[in-house]
Short mmCIF file of C-alpha atoms and ligand atoms in Angstrom, two decimals:
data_model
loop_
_atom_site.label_atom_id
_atom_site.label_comp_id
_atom_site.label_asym_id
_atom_site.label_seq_id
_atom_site.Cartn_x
_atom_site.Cartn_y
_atom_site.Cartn_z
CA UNK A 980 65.80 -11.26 -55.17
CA UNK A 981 67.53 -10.50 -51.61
CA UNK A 982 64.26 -12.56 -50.07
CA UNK A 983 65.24 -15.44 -52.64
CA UNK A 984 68.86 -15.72 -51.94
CA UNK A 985 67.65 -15.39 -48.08
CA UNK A 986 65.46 -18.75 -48.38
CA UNK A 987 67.88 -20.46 -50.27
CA UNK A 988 70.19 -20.09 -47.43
CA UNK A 989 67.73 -20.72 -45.02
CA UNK A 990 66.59 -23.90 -47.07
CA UNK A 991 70.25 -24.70 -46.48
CA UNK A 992 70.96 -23.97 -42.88
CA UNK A 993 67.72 -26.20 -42.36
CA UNK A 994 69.00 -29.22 -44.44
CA UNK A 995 72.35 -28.95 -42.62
CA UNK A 996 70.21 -29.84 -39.22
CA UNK A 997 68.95 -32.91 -40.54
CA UNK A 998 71.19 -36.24 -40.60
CA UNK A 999 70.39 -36.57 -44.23
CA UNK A 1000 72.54 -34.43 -46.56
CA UNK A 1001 72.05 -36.14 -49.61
CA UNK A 1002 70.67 -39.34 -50.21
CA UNK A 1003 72.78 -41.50 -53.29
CA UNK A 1004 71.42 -44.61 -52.22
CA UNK A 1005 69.97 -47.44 -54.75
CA UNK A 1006 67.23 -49.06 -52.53
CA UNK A 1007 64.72 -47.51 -50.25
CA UNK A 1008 66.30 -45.73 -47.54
CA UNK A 1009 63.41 -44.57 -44.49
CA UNK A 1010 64.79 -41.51 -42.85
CA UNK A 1011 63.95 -37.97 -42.40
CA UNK A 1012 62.39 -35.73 -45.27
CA UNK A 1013 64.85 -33.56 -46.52
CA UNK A 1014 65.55 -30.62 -48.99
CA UNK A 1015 68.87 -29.62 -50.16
CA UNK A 1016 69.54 -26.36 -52.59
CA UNK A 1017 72.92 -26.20 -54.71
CA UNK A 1018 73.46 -24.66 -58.09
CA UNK A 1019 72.79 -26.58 -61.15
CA UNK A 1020 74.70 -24.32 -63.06
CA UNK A 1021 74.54 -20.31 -64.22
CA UNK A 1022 72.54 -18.71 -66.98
CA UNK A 1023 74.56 -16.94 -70.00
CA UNK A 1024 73.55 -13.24 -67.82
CA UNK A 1025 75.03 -15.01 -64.76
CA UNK A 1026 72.20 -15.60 -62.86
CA UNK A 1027 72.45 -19.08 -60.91
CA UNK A 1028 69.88 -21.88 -61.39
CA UNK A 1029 69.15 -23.90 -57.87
CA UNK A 1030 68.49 -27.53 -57.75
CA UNK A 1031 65.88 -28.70 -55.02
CA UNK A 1032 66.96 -31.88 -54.26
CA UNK A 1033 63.79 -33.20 -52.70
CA UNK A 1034 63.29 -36.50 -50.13
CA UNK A 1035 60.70 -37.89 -48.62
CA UNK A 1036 60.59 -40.15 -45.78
CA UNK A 1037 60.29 -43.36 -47.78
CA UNK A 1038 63.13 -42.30 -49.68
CA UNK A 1039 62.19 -41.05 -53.08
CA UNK A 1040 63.83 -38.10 -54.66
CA UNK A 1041 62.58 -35.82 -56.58
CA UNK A 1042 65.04 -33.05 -58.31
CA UNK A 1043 63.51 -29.50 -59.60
CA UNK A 1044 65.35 -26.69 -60.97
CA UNK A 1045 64.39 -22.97 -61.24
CA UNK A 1046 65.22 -22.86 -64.58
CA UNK A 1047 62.30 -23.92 -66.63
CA UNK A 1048 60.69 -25.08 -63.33
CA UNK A 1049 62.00 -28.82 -64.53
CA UNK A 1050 61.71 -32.24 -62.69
CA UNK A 1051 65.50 -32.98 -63.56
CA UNK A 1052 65.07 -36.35 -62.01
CA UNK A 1053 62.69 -38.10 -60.04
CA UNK A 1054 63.82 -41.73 -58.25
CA UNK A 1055 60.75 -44.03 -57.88
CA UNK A 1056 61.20 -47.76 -56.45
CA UNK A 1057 60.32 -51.08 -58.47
CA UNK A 1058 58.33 -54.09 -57.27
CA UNK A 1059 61.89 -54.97 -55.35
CA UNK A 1060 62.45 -51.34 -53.75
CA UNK A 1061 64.64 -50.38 -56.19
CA UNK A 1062 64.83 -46.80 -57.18
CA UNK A 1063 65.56 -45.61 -60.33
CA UNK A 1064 65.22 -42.01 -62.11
CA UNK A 1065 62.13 -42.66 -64.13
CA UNK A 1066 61.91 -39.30 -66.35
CA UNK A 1067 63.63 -38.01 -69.50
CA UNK A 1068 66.32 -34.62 -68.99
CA UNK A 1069 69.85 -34.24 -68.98
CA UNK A 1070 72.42 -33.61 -66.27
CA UNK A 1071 73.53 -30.21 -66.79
CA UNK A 1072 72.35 -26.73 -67.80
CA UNK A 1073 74.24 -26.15 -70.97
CA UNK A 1074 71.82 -29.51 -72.65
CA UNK A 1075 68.45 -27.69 -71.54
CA UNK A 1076 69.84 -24.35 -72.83
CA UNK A 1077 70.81 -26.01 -76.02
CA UNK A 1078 67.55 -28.22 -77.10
CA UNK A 1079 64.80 -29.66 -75.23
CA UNK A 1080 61.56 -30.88 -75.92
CA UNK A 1081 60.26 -29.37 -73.01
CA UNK A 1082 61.68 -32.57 -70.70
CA UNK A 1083 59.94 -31.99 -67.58
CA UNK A 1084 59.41 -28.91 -67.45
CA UNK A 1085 56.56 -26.40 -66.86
CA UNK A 1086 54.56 -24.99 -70.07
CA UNK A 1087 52.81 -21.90 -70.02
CA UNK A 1088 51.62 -19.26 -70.15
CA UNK A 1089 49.34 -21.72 -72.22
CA UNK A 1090 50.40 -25.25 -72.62
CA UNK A 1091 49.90 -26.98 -75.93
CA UNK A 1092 48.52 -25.23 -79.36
CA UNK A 1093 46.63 -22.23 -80.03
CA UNK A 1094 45.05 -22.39 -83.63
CA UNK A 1095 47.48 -19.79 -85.59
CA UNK A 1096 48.67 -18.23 -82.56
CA UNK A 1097 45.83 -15.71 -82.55
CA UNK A 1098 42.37 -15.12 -80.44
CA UNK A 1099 39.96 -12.58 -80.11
CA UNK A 1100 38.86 -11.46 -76.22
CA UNK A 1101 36.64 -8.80 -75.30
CA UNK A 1102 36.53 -8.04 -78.87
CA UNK A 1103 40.42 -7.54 -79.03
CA UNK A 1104 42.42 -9.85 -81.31
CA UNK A 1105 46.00 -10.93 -79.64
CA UNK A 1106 48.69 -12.39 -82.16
CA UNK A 1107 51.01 -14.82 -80.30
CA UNK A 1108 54.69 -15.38 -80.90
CA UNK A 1109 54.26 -18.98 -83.48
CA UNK A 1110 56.66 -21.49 -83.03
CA UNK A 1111 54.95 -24.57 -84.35
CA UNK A 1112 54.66 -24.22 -88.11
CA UNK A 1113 51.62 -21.34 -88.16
CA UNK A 1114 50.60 -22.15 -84.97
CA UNK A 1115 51.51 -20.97 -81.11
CA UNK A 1116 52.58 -23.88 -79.27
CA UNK A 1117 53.91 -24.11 -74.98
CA UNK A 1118 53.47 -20.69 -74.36
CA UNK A 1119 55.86 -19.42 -77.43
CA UNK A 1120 59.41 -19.10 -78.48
CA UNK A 1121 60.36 -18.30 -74.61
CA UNK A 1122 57.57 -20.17 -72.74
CA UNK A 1123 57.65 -20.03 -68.81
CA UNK A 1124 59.73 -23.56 -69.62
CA UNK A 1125 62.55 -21.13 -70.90
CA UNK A 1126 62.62 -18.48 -67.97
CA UNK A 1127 64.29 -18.77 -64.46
CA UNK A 1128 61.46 -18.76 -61.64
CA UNK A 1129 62.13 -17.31 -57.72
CA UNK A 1130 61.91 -19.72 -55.32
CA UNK A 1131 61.57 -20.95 -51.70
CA UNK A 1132 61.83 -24.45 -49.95
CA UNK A 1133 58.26 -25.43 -48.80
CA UNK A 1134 58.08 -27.53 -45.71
CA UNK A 1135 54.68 -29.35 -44.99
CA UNK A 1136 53.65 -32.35 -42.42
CA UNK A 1137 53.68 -34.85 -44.96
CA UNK A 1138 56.08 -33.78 -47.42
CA UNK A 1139 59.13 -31.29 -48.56
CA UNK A 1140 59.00 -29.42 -51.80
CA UNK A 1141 59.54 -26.16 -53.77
CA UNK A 1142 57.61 -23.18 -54.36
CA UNK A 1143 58.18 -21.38 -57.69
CA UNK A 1144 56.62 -18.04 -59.00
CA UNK A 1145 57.59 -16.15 -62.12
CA UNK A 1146 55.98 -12.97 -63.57
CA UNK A 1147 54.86 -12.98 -66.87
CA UNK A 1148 54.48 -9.71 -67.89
CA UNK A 1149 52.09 -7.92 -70.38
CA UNK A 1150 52.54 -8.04 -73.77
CA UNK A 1151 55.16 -11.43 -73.23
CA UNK A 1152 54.63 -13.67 -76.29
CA UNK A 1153 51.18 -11.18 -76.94
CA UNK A 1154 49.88 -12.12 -73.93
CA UNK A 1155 47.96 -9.57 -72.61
CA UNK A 1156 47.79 -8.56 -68.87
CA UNK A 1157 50.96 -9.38 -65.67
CA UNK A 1158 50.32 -12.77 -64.94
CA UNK A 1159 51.78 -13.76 -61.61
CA UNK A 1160 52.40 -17.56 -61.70
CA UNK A 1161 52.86 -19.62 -59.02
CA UNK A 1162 54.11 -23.35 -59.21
CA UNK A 1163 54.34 -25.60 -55.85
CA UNK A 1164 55.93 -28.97 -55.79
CA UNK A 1165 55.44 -31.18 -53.33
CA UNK A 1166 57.08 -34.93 -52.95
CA UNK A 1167 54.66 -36.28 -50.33
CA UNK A 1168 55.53 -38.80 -48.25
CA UNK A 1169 52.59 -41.03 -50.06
CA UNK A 1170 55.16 -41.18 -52.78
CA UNK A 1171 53.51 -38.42 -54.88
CA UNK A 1172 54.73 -35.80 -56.59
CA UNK A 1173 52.04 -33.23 -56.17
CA UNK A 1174 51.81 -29.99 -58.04
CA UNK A 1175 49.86 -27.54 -57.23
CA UNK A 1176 49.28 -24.14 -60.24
CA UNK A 1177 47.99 -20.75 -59.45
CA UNK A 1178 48.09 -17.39 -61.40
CA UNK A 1179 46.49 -14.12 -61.24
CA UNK A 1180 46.38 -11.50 -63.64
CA UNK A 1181 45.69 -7.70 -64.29
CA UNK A 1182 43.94 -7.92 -67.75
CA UNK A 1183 42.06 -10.76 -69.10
CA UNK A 1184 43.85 -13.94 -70.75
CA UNK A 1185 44.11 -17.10 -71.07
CA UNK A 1186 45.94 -19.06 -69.24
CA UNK A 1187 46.67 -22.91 -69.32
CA UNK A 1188 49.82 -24.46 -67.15
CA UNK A 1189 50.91 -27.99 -67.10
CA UNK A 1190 53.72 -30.37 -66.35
CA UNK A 1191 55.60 -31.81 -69.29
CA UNK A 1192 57.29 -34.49 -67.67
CA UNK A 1193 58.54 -37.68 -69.99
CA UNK A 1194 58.21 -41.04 -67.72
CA UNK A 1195 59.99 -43.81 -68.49
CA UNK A 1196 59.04 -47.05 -65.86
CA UNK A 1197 62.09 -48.75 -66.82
CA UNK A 1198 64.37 -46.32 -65.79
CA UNK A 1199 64.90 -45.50 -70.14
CA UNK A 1200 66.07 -49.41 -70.43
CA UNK A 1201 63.67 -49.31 -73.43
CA UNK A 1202 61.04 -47.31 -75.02
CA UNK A 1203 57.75 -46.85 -73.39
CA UNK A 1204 55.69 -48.95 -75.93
CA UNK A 1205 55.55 -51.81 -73.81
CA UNK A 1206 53.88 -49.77 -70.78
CA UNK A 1207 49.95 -50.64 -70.06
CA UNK A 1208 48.15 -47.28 -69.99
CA UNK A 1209 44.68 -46.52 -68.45
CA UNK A 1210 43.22 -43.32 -69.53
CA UNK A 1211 39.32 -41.79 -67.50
CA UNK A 1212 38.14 -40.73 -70.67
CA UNK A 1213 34.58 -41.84 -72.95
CA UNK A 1214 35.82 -38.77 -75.54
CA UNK A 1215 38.81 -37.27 -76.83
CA UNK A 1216 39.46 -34.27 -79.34
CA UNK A 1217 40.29 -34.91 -82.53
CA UNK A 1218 42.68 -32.44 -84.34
CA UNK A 1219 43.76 -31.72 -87.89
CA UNK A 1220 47.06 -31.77 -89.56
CA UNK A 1221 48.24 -29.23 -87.71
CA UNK A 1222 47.12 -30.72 -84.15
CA UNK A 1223 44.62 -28.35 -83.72
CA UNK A 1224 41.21 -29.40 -82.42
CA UNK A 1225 37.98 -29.73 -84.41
CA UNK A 1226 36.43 -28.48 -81.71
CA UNK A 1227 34.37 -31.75 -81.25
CA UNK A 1228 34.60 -34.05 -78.53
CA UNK A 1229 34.53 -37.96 -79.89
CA UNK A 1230 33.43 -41.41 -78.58
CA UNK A 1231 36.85 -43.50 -78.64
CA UNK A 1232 34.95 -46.75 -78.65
CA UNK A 1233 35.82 -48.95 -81.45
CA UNK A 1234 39.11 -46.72 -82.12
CA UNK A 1235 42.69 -47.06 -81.03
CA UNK A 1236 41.97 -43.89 -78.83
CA UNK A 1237 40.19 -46.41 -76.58
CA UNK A 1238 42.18 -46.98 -73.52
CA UNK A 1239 39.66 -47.24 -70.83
CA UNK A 1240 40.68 -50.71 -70.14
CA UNK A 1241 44.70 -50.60 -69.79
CA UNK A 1242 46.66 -51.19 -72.92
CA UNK A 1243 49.74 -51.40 -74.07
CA UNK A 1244 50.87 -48.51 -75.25
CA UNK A 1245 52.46 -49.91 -78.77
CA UNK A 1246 49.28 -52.53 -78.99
CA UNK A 1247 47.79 -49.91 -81.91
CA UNK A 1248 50.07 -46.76 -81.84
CA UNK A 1249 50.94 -48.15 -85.71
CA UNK A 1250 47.04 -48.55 -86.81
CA UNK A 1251 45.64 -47.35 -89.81
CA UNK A 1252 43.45 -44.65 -88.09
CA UNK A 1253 43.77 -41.14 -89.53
CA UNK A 1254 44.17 -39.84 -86.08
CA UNK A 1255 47.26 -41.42 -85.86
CA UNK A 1256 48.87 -40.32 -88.78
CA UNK A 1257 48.41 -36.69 -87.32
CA UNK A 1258 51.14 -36.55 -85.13
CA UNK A 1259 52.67 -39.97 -86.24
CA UNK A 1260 50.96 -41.68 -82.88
CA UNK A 1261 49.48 -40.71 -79.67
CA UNK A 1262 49.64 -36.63 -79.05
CA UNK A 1263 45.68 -36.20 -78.33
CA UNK A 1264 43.60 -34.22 -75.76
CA UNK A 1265 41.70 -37.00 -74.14
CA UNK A 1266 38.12 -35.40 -72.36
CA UNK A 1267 38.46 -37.16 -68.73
CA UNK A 1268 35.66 -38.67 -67.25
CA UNK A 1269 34.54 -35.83 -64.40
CA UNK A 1270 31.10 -37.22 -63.22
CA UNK A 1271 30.59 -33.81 -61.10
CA UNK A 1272 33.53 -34.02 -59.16
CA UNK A 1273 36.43 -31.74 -58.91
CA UNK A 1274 40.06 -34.06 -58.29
CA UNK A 1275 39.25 -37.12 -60.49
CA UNK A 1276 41.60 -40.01 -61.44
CA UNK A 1277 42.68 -39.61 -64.71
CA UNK A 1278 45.36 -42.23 -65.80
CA UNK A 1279 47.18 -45.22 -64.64
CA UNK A 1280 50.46 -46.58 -66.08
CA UNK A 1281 51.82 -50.25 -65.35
CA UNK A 1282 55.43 -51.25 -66.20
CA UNK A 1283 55.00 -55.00 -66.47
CA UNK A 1284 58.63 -55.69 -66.34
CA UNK A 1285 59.86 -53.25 -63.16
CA UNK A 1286 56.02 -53.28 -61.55
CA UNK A 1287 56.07 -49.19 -61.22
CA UNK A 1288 52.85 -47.68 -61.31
CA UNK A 1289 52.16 -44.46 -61.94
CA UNK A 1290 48.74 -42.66 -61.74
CA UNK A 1291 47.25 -39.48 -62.71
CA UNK A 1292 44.78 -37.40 -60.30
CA UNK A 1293 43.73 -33.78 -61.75
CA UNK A 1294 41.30 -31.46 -61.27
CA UNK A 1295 41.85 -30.47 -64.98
CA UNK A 1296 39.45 -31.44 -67.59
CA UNK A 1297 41.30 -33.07 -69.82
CA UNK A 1298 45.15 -34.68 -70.53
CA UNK A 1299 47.45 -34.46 -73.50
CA UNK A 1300 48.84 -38.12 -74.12
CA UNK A 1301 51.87 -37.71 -76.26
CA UNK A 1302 54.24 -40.69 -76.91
CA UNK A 1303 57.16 -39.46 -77.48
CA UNK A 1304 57.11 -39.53 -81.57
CA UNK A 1305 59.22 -36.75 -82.01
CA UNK A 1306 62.12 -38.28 -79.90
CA UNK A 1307 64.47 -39.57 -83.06
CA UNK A 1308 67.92 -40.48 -81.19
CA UNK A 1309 69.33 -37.45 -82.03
CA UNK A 1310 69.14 -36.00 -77.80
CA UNK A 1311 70.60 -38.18 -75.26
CA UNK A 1312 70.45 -37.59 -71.91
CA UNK A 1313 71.64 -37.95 -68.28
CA UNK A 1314 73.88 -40.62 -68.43
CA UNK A 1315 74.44 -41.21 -71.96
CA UNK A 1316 71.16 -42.24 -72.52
CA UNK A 1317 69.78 -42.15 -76.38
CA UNK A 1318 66.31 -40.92 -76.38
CA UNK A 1319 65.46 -43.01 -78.96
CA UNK A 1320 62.06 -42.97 -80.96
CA UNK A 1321 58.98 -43.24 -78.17
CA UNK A 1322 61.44 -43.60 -75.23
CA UNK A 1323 59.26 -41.50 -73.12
CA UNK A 1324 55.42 -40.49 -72.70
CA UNK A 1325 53.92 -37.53 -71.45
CA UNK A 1326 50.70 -36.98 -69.44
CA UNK A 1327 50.04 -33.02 -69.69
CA UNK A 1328 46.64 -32.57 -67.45
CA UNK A 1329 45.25 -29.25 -69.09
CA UNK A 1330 42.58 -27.91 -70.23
CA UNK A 1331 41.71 -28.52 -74.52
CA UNK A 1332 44.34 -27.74 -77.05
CA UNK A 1333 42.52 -24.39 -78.77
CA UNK A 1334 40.08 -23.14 -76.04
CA UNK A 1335 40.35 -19.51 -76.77
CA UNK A 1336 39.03 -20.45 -80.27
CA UNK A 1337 36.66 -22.98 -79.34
CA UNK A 1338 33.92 -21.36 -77.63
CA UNK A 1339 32.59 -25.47 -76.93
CA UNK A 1340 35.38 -26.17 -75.16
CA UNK A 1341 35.81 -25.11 -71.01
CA UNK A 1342 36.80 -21.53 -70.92
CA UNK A 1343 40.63 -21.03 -70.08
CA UNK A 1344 40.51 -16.96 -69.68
CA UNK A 1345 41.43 -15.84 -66.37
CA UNK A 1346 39.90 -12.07 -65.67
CA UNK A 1347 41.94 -9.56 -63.09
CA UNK A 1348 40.01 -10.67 -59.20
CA UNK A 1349 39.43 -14.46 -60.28
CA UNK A 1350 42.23 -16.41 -59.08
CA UNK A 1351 43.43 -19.50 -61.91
CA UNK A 1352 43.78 -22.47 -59.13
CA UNK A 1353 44.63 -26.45 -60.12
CA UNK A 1354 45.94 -29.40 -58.63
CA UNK A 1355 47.53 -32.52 -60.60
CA UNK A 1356 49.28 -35.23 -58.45
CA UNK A 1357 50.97 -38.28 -59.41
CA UNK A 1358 51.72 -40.98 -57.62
CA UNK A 1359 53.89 -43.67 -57.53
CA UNK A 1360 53.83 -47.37 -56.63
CA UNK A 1361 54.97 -50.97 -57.23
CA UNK A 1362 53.26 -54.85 -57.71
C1 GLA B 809 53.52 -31.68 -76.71
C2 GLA B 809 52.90 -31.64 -78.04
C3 GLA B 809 53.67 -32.48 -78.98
C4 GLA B 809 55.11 -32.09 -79.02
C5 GLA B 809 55.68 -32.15 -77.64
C6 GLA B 809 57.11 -31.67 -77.64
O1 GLA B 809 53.23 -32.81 -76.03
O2 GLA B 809 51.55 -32.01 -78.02
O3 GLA B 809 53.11 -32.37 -80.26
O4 GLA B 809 55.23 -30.79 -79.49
O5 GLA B 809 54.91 -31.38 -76.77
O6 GLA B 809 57.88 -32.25 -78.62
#
């Protein structure tokens, strides 16, 4: 803890060398890369929550609190330079504490559903805390999105970020094994917000960590419906009911799942496609296209009305596209914004919903000596 408060400080002796303390700006503003640490606020035990308030030399922002590990806000220009905070969150500490639907924040120690919140490894069956009707959803009732992470400022030639790591130990949520997880953000100056996941472990489990950022292009002028989306993927897995996979991997041609030429999001979210009604819309595991190689692109977004572009590189196999159908106008967030019905979309690069039921699907256990490595980045552009 001493080491954490240390780099904090040093983070901020650092920042207070460089001419740019804080950058409020509303258009692109080329300077020096910069981090600056405050408090975001203080947990019910006291313990304070930093904000990394991250820029990069083009001027983008990016902010990331230890709480949660959540992208708070990240400012991305239009087709005119203009930068706006494109995700979903609120501006204070009390609103995460209070409800969230995982805005921006990192899921683990397995992100998305695990059939009945029970597996069998090494012949050993683990029941998992359920908090998703019967089933075991984002790493359980207090998922690494609920816990505050260590931290230290990470400084790299072409970009400033943060460096989170949080011990999960055994037995957490039934989890079996300490899993030592490790989260690194990094704004690039490439305008990317690159994350980078690692974990190792002591006893065998699975493990499955993504990002659960909502993007809205327009800044949350209005809902995401209207945003063209490109998904890398021949195959996705379709689930029951309950959003569990089959365990079969399906060709989307012919179906609404198809978006390997971009469409708009809304274009068939409505269809009569059983699919859909699971999950009233988009909140599938797409299987992305790999063709051998390791970082492959995965998704592209186009706001026709701002020109942001966001796209999706991963070396995971596959992305959870959820459309924000459980957003009812009942949160709103930083600066009074209603999240209204679809008013933001996630793109969760993961490995399948299920996998420690699905023998089919790529294995997600992590044994003590392997080390769990992945890279997602997105990046962000204008036309
Ligand atoms: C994930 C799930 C959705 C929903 C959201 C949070 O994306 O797949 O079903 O639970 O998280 O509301």
């Amino acid at each position: 803890m001493g080491l954490v408060v240390l780099a904090a400080l040093a983070a901020m002796v650092l920042c207070s060398c460089s001419t740019v303390k804080q950058w409020t700006g509303s258009g692109p503003a080329e300077g020096p890369m910069d981090i600056d640490v405050t408090v975001f606020g203080t947990m019910p035990d006291g313990q304070d929550v930093r904000n990394y308030h991250l820029r990069n030399a083009t001027g983008m922002t990016a902010d990331i609190i230890t709480y949660g590990a959540i992208v708070v806000a990240l400012e991305a220009p239009d087709r005119d330079g203009t930068m706006t905070d494109i995700v979903l969150g609120y501006d204070n500490l009390a609103d995460y504490l209070k409800e969230t639907p995982y805005f921006g924040a990192i899921v683990g120690r397995y992100g998305n559903r695990i059939g009945k919140g029970k597996f069998t490894l090494d012949g050993v069956t683990y029941t998992l805390a359920t908090n998703n009707d019967e089933n075991h959803l984002h790493g359980g009732l207090k998922g690494f999105d609920k816990v505050v992470w260590d931290d230290e400022p990470v400084w790299r030639p072409d970009g400033v970020g943060v460096k989170l790591t949080y011990l999960s130990k055994d037995g957490e949520e039934g989890y079996p094994g300490n899993l030592q997880a490790t989260v690194i953000y990094v704004l690039t100056n490439k305008n990317e917000l690159r994350v980078e996941y690692e974990a190792t472990t002591d006893k065998a489990t699975p493990v499955n960590l993504t990002h659960h950022g909502y993007f809205n292009l327009t800044g949350g002028k209005r809902d995401i419906l209207g945003h063209e989306l490109m998904l890398n993927a021949d195959k996705f897995t379709p689930v029951d009911a309950g959003l569990i996979p089959s365990g079969h991997r399906v060709d989307v041609t012919d179906t609404p799942m198809d978006f390997r030429k971009a469409t708009a999001i809304g274009a068939r979210i409505d269809d009569d496609y059983e699919q859909l009604k699971f999950g009233g819309g988009y909140d599938h595991n797409w299987v992305l296209n790999k063709n051998g190689k390791i970082m492959t692109p995965a998704a592209k977004v186009y706001e026709p009305t701002t020109g942001r572009v966001m796209e999706v590189r991963t070396t995971e196999p596959g992305i959870q596209f959820y459309a924000g159908n459980f957003l009812d106008g009942t949160l709103t967030g930083k600066g009074g914004i209603v999240y209204q019905h679809r008013y933001g979309f996630c793109l969760e690069t993961q490995h399948f919903p299920d996998s420690p039921n699905k023998p089919g699907f790529p294995s997600t256990i992590l044994r003590p000596g392997s080390k769990y490595q992945t890279t997602t980045v997105y990046r962000f552009s204008a036309k």
